[in-house]
Short mmCIF file of C-alpha atoms in Angstrom, two decimals:
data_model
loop_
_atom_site.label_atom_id
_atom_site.label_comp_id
_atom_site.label_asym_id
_atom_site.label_seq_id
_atom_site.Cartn_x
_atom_site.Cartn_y
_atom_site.Cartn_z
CA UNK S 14 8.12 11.23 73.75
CA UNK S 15 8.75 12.97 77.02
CA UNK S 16 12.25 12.41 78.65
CA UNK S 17 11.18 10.28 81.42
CA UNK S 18 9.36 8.01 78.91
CA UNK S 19 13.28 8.23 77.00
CA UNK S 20 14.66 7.42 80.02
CA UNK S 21 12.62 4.39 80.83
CA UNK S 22 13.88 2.63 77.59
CA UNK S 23 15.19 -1.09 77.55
CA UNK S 24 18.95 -1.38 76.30
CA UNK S 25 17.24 -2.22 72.63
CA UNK S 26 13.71 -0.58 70.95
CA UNK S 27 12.27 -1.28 67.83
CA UNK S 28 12.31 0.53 64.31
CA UNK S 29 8.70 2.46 65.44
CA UNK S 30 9.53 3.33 69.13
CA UNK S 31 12.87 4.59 67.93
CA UNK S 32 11.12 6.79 65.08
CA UNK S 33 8.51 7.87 67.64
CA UNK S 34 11.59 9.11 69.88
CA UNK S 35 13.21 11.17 66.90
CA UNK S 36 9.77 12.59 65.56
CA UNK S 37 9.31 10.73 62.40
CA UNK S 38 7.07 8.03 60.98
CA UNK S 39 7.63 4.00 61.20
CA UNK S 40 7.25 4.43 57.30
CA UNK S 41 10.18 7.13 57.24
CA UNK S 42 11.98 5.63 59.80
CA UNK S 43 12.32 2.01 57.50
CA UNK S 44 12.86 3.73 55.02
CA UNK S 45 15.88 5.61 56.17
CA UNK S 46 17.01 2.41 57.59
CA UNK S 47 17.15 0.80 54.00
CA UNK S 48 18.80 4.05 52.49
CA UNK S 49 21.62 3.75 54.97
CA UNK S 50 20.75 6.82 56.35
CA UNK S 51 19.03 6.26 59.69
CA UNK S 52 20.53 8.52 62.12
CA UNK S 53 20.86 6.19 64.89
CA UNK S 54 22.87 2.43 64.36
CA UNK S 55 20.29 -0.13 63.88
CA UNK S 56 21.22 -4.36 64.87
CA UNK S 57 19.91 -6.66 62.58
CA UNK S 58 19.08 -9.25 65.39
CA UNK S 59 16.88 -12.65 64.58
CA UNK S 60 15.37 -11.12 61.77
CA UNK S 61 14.02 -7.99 63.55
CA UNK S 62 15.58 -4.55 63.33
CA UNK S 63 16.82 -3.37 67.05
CA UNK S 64 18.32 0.32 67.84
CA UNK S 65 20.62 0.68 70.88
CA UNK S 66 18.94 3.14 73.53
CA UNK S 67 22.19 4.65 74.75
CA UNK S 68 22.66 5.51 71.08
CA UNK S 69 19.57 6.40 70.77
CA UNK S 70 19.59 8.85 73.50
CA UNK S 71 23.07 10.43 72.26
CA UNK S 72 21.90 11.25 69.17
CA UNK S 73 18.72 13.25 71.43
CA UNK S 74 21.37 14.67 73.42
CA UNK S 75 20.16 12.48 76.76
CA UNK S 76 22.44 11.58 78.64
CA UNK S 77 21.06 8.60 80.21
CA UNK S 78 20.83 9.94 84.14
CA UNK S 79 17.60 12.18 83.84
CA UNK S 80 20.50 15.22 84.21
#
């Protein structure tokens, strides 16, 4: 995923856009999410499994303006 692509995020992504941002699998990404281990916060929200972008991009090292 290419930095404008990061960039162009909504305030919340799923489980597989978030993996697909940090290089790793929707199967490795769940699975680090039931572990405890997922690098990024995850919200449990309605049943589905959100991850904050600005989070998201912090743990990248984007910081949010394209800079």
């Amino acid at each position: 995923m290419g930095l404008e692509e990061l960039l162009a995020l909504p305030a919340t992504v799923n489980v597989v856009t978030a993996g697909r941002a940090l290089g790793i699998s929707r199967d490795k990404a769940y699975a680090l999410i039931r572990s405890g281990t997922f690098p990024v916060r995850t919200l449990a929200l309605g049943g589905k499994t959100r991850v904050p972008t600005a989070e998201l991009w912090k743990v990248l090292g984007v910081d949010g303006t394209g800079a």
